[in-house]
Structure formats: structure tokens, C-alpha cells
Short mmCIF file of C-alpha atoms (C1' of nucleotides) in Angstrom, two decimals:
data_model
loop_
_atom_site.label_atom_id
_atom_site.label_comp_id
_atom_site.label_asym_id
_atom_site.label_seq_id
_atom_site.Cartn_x
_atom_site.Cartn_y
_atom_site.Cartn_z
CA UNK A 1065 12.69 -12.99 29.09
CA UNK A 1066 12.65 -16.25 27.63
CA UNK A 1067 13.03 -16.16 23.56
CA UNK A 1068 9.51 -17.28 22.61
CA UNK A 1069 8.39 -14.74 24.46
CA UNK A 1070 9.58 -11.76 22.71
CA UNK A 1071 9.20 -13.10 19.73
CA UNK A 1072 5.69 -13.66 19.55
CA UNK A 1073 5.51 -10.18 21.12
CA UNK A 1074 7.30 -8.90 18.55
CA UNK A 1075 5.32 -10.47 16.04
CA UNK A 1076 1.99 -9.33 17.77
CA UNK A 1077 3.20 -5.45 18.04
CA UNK A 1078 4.48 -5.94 13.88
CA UNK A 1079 0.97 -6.87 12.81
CA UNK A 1080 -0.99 -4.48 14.70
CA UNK A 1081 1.69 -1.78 13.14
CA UNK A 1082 1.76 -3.77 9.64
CA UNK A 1083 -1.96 -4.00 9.93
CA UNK A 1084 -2.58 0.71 10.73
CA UNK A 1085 0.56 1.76 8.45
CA UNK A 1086 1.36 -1.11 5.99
CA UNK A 1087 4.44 -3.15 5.79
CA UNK A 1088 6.77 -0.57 3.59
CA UNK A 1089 5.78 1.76 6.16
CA UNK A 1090 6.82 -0.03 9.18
CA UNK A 1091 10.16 0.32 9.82
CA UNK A 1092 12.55 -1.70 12.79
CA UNK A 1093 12.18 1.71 14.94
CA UNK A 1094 8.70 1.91 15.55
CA UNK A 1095 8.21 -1.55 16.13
CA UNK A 1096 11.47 -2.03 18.30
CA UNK A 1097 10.00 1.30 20.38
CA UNK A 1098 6.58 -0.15 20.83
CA UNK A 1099 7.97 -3.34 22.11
CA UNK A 1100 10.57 -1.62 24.40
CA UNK A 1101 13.61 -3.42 22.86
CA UNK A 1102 16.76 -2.19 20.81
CA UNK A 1103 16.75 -2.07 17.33
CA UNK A 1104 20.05 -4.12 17.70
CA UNK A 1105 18.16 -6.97 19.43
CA UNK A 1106 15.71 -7.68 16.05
CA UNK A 1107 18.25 -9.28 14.65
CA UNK A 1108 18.98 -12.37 17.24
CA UNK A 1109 15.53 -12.95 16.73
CA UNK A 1110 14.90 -12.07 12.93
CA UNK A 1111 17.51 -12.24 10.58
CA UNK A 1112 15.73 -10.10 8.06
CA UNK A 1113 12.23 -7.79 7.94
CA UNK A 1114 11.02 -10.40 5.81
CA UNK A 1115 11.19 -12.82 8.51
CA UNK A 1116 8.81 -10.60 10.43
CA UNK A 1117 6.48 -10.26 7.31
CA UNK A 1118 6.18 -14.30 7.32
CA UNK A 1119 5.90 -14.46 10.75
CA UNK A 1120 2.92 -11.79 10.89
CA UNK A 1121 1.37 -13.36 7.81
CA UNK A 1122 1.76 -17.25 9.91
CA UNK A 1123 0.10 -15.48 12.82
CA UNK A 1124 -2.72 -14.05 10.74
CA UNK A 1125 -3.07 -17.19 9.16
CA UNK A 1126 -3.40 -19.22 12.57
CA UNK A 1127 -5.67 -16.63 14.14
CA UNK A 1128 -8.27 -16.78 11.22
CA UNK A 1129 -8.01 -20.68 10.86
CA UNK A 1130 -8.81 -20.74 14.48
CA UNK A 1131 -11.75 -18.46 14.46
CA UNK A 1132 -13.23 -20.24 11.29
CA UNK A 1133 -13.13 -23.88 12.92
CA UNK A 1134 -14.28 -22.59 16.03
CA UNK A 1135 -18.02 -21.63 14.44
CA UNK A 1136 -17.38 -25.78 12.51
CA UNK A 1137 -16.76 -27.34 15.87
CA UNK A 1138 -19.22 -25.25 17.33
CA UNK A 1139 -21.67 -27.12 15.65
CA UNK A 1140 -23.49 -24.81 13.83
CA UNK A 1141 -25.19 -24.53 10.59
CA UNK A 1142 -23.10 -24.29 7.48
CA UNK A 1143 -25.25 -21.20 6.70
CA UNK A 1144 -25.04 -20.16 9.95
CA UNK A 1145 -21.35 -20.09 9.55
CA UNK A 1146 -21.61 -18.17 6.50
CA UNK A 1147 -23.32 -15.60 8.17
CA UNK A 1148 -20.92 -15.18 10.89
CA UNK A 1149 -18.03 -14.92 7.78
CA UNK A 1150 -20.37 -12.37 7.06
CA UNK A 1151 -20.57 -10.93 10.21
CA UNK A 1152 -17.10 -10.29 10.68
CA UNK A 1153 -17.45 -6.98 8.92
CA UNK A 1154 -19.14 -5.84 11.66
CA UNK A 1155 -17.54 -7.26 14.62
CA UNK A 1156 -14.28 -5.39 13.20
CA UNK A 1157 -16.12 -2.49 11.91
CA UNK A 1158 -14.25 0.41 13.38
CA UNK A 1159 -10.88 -1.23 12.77
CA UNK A 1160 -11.92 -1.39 8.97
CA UNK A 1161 -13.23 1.94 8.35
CA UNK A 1162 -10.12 2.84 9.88
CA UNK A 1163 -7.33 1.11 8.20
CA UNK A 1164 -9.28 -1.26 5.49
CA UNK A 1165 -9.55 -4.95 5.65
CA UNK A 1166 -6.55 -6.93 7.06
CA UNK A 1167 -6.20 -9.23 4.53
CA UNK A 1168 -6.90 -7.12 1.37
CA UNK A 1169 -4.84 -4.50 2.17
CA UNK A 1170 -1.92 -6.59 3.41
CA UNK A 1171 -2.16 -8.14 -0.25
CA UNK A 1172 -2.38 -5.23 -2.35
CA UNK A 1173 0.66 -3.59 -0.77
CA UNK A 1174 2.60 -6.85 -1.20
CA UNK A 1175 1.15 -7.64 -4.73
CA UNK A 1176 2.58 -4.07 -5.74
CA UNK A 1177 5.59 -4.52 -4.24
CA UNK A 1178 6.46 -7.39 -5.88
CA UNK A 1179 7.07 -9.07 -2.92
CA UNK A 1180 7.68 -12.75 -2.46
CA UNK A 1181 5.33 -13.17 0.64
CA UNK A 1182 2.56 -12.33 -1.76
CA UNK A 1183 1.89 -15.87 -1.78
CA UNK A 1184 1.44 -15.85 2.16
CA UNK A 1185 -1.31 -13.34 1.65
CA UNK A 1186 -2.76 -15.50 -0.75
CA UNK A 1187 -2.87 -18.25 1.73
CA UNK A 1188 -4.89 -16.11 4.03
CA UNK A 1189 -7.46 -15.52 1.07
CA UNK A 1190 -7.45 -18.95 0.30
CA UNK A 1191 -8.15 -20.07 4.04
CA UNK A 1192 -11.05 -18.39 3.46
CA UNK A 1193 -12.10 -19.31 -0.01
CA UNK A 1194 -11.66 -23.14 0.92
CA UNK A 1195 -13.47 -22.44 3.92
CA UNK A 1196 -16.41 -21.26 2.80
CA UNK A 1197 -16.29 -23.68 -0.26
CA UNK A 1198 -17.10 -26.24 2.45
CA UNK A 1199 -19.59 -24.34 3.67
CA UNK A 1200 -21.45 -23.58 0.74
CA UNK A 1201 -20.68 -27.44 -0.29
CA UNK A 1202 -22.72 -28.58 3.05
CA UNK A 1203 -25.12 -26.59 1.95
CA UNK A 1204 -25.81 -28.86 -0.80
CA UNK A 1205 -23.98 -26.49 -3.62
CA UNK A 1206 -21.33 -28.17 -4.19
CA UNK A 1207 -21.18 -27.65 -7.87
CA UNK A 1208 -21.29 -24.00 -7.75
CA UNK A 1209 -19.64 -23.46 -4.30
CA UNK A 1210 -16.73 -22.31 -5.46
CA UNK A 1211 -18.44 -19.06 -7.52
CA UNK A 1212 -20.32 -18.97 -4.28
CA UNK A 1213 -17.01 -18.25 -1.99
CA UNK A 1214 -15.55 -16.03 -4.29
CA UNK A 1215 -18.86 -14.01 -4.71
CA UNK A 1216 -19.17 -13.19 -1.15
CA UNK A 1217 -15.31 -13.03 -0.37
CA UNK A 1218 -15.60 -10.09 -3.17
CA UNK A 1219 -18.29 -8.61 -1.48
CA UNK A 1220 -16.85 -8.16 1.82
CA UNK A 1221 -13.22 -6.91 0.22
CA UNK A 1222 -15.41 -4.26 -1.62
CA UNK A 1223 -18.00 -3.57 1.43
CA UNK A 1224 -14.03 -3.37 3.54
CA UNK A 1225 -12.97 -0.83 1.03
CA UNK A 1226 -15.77 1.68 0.86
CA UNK A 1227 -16.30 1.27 4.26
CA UNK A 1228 -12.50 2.29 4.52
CA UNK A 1229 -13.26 5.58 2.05
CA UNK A 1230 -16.18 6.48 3.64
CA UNK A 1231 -15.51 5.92 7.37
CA UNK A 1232 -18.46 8.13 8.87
CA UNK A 1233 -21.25 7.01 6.40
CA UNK A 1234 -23.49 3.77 7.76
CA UNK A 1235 -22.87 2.24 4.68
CA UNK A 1236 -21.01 -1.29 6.44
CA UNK A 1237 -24.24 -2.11 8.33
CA UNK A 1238 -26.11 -1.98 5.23
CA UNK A 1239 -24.03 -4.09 3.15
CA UNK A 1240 -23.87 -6.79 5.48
CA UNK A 1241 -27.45 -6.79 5.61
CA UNK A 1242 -27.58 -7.54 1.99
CA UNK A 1243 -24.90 -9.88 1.56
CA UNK A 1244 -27.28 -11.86 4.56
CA UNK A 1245 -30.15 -11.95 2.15
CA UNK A 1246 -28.30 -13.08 -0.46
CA UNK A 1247 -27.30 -15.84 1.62
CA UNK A 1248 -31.20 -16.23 2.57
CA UNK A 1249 -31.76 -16.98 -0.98
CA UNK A 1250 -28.67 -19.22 -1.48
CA UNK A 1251 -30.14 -21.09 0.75
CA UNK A 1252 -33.87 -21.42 -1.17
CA UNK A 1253 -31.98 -22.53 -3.91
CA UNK A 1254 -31.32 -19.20 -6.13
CA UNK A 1255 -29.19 -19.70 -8.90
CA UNK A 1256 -25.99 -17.57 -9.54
CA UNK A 1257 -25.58 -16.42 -13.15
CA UNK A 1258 -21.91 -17.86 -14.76
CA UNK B 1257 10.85 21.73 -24.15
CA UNK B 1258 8.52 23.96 -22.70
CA UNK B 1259 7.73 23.84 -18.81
CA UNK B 1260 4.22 22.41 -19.48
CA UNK B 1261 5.38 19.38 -21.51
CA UNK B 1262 8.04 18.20 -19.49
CA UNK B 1263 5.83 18.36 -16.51
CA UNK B 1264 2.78 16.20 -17.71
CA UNK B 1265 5.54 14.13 -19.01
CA UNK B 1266 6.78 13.54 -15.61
CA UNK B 1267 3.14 13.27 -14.27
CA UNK B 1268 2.00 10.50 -16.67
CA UNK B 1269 4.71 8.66 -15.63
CA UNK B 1270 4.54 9.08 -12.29
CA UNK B 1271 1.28 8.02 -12.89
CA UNK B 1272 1.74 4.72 -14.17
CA UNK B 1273 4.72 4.20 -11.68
CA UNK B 1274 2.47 4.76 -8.87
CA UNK B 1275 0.08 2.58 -10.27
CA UNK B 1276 2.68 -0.24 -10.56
CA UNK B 1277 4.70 0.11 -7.20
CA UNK B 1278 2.12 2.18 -5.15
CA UNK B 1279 3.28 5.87 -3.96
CA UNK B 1280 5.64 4.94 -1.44
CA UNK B 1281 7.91 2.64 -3.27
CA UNK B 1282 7.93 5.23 -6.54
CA UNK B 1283 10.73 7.32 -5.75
CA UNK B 1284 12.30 10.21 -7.48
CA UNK B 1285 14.93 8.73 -8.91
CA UNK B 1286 12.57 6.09 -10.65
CA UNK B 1287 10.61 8.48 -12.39
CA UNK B 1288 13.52 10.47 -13.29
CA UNK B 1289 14.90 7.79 -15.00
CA UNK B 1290 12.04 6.83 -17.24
CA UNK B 1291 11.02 10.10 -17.99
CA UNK B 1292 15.36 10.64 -18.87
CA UNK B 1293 15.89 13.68 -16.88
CA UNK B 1294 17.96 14.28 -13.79
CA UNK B 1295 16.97 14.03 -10.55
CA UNK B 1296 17.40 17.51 -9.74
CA UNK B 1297 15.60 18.54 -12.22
CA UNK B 1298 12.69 18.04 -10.60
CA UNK B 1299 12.58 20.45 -8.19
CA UNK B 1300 12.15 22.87 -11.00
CA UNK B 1301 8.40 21.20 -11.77
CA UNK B 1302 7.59 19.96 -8.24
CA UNK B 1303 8.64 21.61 -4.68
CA UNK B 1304 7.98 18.38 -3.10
CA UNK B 1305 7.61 14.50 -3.75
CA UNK B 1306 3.51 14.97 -2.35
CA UNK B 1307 3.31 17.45 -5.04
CA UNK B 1308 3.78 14.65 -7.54
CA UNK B 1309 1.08 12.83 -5.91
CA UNK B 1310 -1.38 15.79 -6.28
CA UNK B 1311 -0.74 16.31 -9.94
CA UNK B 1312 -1.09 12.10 -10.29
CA UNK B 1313 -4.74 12.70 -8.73
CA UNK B 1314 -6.30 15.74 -10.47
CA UNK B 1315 -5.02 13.69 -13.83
CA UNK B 1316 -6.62 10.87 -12.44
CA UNK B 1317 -9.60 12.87 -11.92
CA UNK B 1318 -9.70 14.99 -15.01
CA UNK B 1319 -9.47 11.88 -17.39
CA UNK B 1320 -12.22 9.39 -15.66
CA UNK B 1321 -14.55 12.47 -15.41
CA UNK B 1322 -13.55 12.97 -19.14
CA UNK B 1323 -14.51 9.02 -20.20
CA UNK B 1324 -17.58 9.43 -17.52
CA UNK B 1325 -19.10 12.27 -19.13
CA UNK B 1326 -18.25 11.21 -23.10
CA UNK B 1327 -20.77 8.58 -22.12
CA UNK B 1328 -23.50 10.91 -21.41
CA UNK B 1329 -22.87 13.31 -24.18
CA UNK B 1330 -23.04 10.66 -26.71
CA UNK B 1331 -26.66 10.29 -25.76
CA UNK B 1332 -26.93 6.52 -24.14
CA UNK B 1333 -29.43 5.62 -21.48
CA UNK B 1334 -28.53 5.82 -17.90
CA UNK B 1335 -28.31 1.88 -17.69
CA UNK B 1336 -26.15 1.86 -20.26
CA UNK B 1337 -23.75 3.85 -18.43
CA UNK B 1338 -23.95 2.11 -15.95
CA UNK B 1339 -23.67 -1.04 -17.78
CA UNK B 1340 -20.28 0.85 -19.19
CA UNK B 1341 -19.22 1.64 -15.48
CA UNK B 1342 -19.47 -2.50 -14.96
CA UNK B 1343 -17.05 -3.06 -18.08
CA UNK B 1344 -14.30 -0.93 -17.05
CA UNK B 1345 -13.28 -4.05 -14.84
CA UNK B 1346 -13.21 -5.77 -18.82
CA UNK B 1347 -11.47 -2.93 -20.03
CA UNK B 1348 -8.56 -2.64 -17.93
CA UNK B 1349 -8.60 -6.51 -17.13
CA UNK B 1350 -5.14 -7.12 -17.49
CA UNK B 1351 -3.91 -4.08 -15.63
CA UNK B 1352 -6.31 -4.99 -12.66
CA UNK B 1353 -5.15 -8.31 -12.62
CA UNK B 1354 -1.79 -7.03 -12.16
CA UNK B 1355 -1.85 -4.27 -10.25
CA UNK B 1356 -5.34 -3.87 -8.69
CA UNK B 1357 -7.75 -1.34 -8.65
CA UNK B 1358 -6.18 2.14 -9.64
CA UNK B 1359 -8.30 4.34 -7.44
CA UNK B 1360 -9.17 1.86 -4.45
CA UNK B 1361 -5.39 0.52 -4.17
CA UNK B 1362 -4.13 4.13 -4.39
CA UNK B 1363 -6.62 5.21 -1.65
CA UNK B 1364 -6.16 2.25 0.41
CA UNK B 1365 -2.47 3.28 0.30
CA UNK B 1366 -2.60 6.78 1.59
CA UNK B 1367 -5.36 6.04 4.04
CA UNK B 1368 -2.91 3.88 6.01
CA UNK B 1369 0.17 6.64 5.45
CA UNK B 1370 -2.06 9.10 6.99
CA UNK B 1371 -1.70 11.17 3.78
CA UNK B 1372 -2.94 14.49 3.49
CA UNK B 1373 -3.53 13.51 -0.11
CA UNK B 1374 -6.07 11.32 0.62
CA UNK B 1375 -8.92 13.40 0.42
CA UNK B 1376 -7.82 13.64 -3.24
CA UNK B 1377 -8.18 9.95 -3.66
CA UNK B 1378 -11.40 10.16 -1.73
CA UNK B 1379 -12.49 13.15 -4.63
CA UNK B 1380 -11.70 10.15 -7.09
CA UNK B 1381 -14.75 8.01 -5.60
CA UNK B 1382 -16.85 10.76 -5.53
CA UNK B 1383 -16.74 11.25 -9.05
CA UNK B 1384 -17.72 7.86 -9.69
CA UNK B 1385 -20.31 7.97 -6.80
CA UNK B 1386 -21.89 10.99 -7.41
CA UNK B 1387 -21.88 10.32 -11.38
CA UNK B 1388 -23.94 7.22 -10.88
CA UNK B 1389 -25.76 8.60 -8.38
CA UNK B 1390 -27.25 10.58 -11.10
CA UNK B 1391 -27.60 7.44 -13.85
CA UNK B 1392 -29.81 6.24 -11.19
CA UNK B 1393 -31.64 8.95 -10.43
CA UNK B 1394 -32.11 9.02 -14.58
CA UNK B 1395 -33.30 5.74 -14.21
CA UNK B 1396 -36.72 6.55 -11.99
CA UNK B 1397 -34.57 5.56 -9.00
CA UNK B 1398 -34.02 8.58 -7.17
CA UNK B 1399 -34.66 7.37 -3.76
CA UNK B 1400 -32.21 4.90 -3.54
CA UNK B 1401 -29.91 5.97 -5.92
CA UNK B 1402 -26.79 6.83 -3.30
CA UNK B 1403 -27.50 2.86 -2.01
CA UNK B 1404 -27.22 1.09 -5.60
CA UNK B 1405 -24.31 3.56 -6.58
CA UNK B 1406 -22.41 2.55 -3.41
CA UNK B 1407 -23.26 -1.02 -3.98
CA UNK B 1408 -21.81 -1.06 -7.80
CA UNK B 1409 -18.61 0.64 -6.53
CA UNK B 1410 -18.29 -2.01 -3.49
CA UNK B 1411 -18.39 -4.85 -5.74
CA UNK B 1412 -16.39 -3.37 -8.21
CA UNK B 1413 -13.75 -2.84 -5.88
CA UNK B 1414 -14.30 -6.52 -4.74
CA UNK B 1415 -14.03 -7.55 -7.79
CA UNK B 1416 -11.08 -5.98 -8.72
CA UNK B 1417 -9.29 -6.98 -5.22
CA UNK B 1418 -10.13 -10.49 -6.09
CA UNK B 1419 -8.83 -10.30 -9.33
CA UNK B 1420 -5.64 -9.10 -8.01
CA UNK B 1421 -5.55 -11.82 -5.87
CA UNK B 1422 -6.45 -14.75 -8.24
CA UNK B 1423 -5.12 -12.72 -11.77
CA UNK B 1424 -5.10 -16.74 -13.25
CA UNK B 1425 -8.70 -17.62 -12.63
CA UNK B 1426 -11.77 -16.23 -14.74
CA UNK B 1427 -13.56 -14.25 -11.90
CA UNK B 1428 -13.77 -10.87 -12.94
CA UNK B 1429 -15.79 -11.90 -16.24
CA UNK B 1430 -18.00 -13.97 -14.00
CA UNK B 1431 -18.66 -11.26 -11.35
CA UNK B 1432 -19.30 -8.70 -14.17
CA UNK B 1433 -22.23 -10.81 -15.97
CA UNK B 1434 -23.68 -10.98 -12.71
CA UNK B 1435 -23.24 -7.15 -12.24
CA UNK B 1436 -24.79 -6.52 -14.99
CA UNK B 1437 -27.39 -8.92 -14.25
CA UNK B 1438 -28.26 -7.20 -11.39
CA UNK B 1439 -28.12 -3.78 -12.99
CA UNK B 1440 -30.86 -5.61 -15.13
CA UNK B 1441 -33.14 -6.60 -12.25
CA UNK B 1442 -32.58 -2.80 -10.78
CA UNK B 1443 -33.94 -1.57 -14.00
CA UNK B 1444 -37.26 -3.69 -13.91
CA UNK B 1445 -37.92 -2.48 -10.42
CA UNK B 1446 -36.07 -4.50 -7.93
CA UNK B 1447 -35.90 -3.65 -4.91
CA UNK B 1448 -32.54 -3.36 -2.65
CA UNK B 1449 -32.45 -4.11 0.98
CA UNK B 1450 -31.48 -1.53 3.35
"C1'" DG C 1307 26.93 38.75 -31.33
"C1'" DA C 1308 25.70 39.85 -26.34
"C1'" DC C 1309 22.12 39.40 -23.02
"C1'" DT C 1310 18.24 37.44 -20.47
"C1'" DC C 1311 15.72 34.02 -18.46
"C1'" DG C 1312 13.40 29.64 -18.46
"C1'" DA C 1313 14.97 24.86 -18.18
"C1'" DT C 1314 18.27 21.32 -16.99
"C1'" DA C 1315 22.17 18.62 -15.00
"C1'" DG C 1316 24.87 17.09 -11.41
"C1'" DG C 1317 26.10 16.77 -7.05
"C1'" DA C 1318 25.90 17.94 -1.87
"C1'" DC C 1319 23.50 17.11 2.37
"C1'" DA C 1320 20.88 15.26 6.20
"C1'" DT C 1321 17.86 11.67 7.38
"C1'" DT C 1322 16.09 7.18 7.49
"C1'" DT C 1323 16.40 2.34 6.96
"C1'" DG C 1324 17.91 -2.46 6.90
"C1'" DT C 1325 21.78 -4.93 8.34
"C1'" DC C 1326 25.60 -6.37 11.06
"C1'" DC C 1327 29.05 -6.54 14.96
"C1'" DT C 1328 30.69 -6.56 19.57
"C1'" DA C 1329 30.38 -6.26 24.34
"C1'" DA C 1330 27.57 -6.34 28.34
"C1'" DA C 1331 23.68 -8.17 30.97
"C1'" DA C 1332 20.67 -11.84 32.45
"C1'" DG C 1333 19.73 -16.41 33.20
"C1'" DT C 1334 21.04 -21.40 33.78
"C1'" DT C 1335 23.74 -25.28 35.30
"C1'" DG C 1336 27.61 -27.50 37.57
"C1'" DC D 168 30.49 -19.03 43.29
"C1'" DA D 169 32.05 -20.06 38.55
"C1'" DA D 170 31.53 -21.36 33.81
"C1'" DC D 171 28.59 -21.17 30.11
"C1'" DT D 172 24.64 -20.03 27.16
"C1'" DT D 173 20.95 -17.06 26.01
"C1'" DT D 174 19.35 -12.54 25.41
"C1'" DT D 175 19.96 -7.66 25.00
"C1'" DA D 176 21.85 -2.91 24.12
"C1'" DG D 177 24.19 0.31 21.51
"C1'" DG D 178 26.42 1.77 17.85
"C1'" DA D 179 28.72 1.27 13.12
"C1'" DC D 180 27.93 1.00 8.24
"C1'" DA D 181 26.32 1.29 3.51
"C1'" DA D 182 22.53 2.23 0.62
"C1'" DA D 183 18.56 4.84 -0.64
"C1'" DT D 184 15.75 8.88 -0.46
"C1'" DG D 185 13.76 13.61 -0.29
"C1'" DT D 186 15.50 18.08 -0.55
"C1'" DC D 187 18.29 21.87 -1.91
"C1'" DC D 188 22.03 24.56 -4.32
"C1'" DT D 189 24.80 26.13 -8.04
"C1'" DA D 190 26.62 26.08 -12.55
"C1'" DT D 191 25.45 25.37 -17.27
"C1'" DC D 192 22.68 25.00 -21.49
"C1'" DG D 193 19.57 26.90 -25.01
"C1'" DA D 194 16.12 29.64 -27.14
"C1'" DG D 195 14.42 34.02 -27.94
"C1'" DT D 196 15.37 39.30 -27.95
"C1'" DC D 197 17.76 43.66 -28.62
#
DNA sequence: GACTCGATAGGACATTTGTCCTAAAAGTTG
DNA sequence: CAACTTTTAGGACAAATGTCCTATCGAGTC
């Protein structure tokens, strides 16, 4: 098989793994038996596990980017696009009550570990913060976009925990709901205390 | 020294270790050494490493419920605790900015370990959850009480995963005013979509 | 002072993990 | 087919870790 290949299907079986039992808890092993190859072979293709850990973070980082300018180029409404941001809690609901958010647990674990990719996780936050600073700008808030982003990124990180500790209780579905009609009255022009 | 001492010795610092590093990256030998006793000592206080872990959570538990209910006993109105509840994210700023959340980070780490211990960590939102619950109910708002206490803890926990993420950046004071804002609107009567 | 028993120290042990090395297999090119 | 490169398998190795065992220390008691 040629290179490429197992790489990226290395680095697709290491962030589903990375993603259910977090990074310290992933060892060469179980991703090596997942994939089907040796634990000897990792190493022609990653010289250390923190090779993987970029490469998983890059792939997140692509994946999301993708999705995000998809809904732009799709040509829909900036608040429109906001909502499906929103939305997302729901589309990976039973992934999230089941291991957390992707993103905020990925950068809790590395934040505590000290590790250097911490900044890679940031970049996926920040993907999304810029994002929907856009957004919100378009939607003629540009001076307070910014406490507008981070509002609703905070939201869904809390809505992804709880959701997370309480996997059987409805309580996703009812947060998103909110978080639209906040966005409803974004939109008429509510203010947002500083 | 007596049994007792030695052992909540070992369990306040395992405390704070696990706070720092997260459970899986504490190991023995780290709390040995900063409590100064050897390694194999340990075995005389704790059979096994997820022992630690249990004794970490009931102290968890015992001194939160301890803060929750000095509140209460000292006779302030239900929004006031609750207003309280908001400024733990001011109280432990620093730490959160560091290290996260102590009770969402530790529960977001055992969910994805499979941990038997998480139920424990689970026990630790409860107390908050059920304890504002009640503040609500206090406050005429019995109905919906369970949906605004699980919307307070959601947003803490956003806030504090934010926090983590940006520890340089003013957020958590901004999201707390606006907390608190809303715990003002809640009080006059507003409603909450569900 | 001798004895008892709770408390401690230090090390042994098996397991796991990340890392590295070497040889074989698979694929490519002449 | 032959020479060469790319890819893989399997194991070796050191370090770290949870666990367990045994000898020793120290305070209280007779």
C-alpha cells in the first residue's frame, strides 16, 4: 500500500481513538491493532506519538475549516450559518453525550498535560472563534462580534459538557433551542452586557 | 503520625496533583514525593491507585457541599446564592485559567477512561445541580427550576473551558456579568425557552 | 527494659509504553 | 529476471508504573 495511504489511515483510526479514550490513553497498540499494522511499522511513518497528535489535530483542523466554508460558499445567511454552528450539537449529539466535545476535550487533556500541541488545539478553537467573528461581523456587529463568538462558543463547550455528564437526560435539544433564540435576538439588535 | 493524618495528607495532595496533571498522568510516585513518603508506603493507606481517586472525590464533595451550604446557613436570599455560585468562576480565576474546571475537567477525564469512578464525579454535579435546583425553587421558580440550574452549570462550564483556552483574554469576567445579568432577568420573571 | 502493633521505607516484580533496529516482503524500474 | 527502493513485521530495549512483600522504626504498654 502506497505510503499516503496508511498514513492518513492511520491518522483517521488515531483520532477516532484520540477522540473515545483521549490522547494519554491511546497507546501505539490499540491504534496499530485497529489499523491492522505492526507496532514496528509506526515508526517509518511517525517518528514520534507526537507526530500523530499534530497530524490528528491538522486533520481536525482541515475537516472543520471545510465544513465551516462549505455553509459560506453555500451562500447562506450569516445567521443562518450561525445557526448551523449551532446546530452541530445536534448533528453530533450521540457522539457528545458519549465522549464530550472533540475539541474541548482534546484541549483540556493537552492543556493539563502540559503539552506543546496545546497550541494546535487552540487553533481548532480559534478556527471557530474567527469564523464566527465573520459571521457575527456580516451581521452588522462588528464591534461586538468578537464577545459574540466567544459567548456562543462557551455555550456550546458547556451545553457539550453536561450533555457529556448527563448522557440520557434531553437536556442537548433544549440548549440548542435557546442558544437559537439568542441568536433570534442578536439579530433584532439585542445588546450583550460587557 | 497517626494513620488519619498522613492519609488526608496524601489525599489533599493528590488532590491538587490531579487537578494539575489530570488522574492519569498523577502517578504514585508523584504524590509520594510531595507528600515525602515512600512509595510503598502507600499501600498501607490505599489498596489501589482508584482508591486515591475515590478519596480525591468524596473530599471534593464534602468541601463544595460545605461552602454550598455555609451560604444558606448564613441566611442570604436564594439569588444571592446563586449570584455566589456565578463568582466561583472569580474566585478560583487563576486556577481555572490554568487548569480548567475542577469538576467538569475531572469528569470529562474519567468519562473517556471508562472509569468506574465516574459516577463519583457525576455525584459532584449533582450537588451543584440539585443545590440550585432548590435556590430556584426558593426563588418562586419551581417549575423550571431543574432547566435554569442546568443552564447556570452549562455556561459555567463554558465559561471555564474558554477560559482555559484563552487564560490571557478577559472573558470569564465578561461572561460572569452577563450571568449574573441573566440571573437578574430570571428573578423579575423571565421566562426560559424550552 | 522487653513486647506489641501501627506506620514506614525500600526494593522486587510484572506489565505497559514509547522508541529503535534489522531483516524480510512488496512494489517499481531497468 | 535483476537491481533497487519503499513498506512492513517482529522483536529488543529502557523507562515508567501499579502492585506487592518484607524488614525496620517508633510509640505506647506491661
Amino acid at each position: 500500500m502506497k505510503a499516503l495511504e496508511t498514513r492518513q489511515t492511520i491518522v483517521a483510526a488515531a483520532d477516532k481513538l484520540i477522540y473515545e479514550r483521549g490522547f494519554e490513553f491511546t497507546s501505539f497498540a490499540d491504534i496499530a491493532q485497529v489499523v491492522g499494522i505492526s507496532r514496528g511499522n509506526f515508526y517509518y511513518h511517525f517518528k514520534t506519538k507526537d507526530e500523530i497528535l499534530d497530524a490528528v489535530i491538522e486533520r481536525r483542523i482541515l475537516d472543520r475549516a471545510k465544513m465551516l466554508d462549505d455553509w459560506v460558499e453555500a451562500g447562506q445567511s450569516p445567521k443562518h450559518c450561525i445557526a448551523n454552528f449551532i446546530r452541530i450539537l445536534l448533528m453530533n449529539n450521540q457522539k457528545i453525550r458519549a465522549y464530550g466535545c472533540p475539541i474541548g476535550t482534546l484541549f483540556s487533556e493537552l492543556a493539563k498535560l502540559n503539552h506543546p500541541a496545546v497550541s494546535g488545539a487552540r487553533d481548532l478553537y480559534d478556527l471557530f472563534r474567527i469564523w464566527l467573528v465573520r459571521r457575527f461581523a456580516e451581521m452588522g456587529r462588528s464591534e461586538d462580534a468578537d464577545a459574540l463568538a466567544m459567548h456562543i462558543l462557551a455555550r456550546s463547550q458547556g451545553a457539550a459538557s453536561l450533555a457529556n455528564a448527563y448522557p440520557q437526560e434531553p437536556f442537548l435539544e433544549q440548549e440548542v433551542k435557546q442558544m437559537l433564540a439568542w441568536l433570534d435576538a442578536v439579530a433584532d439588535g439585542a445588546t450583550i452586557e460587557t
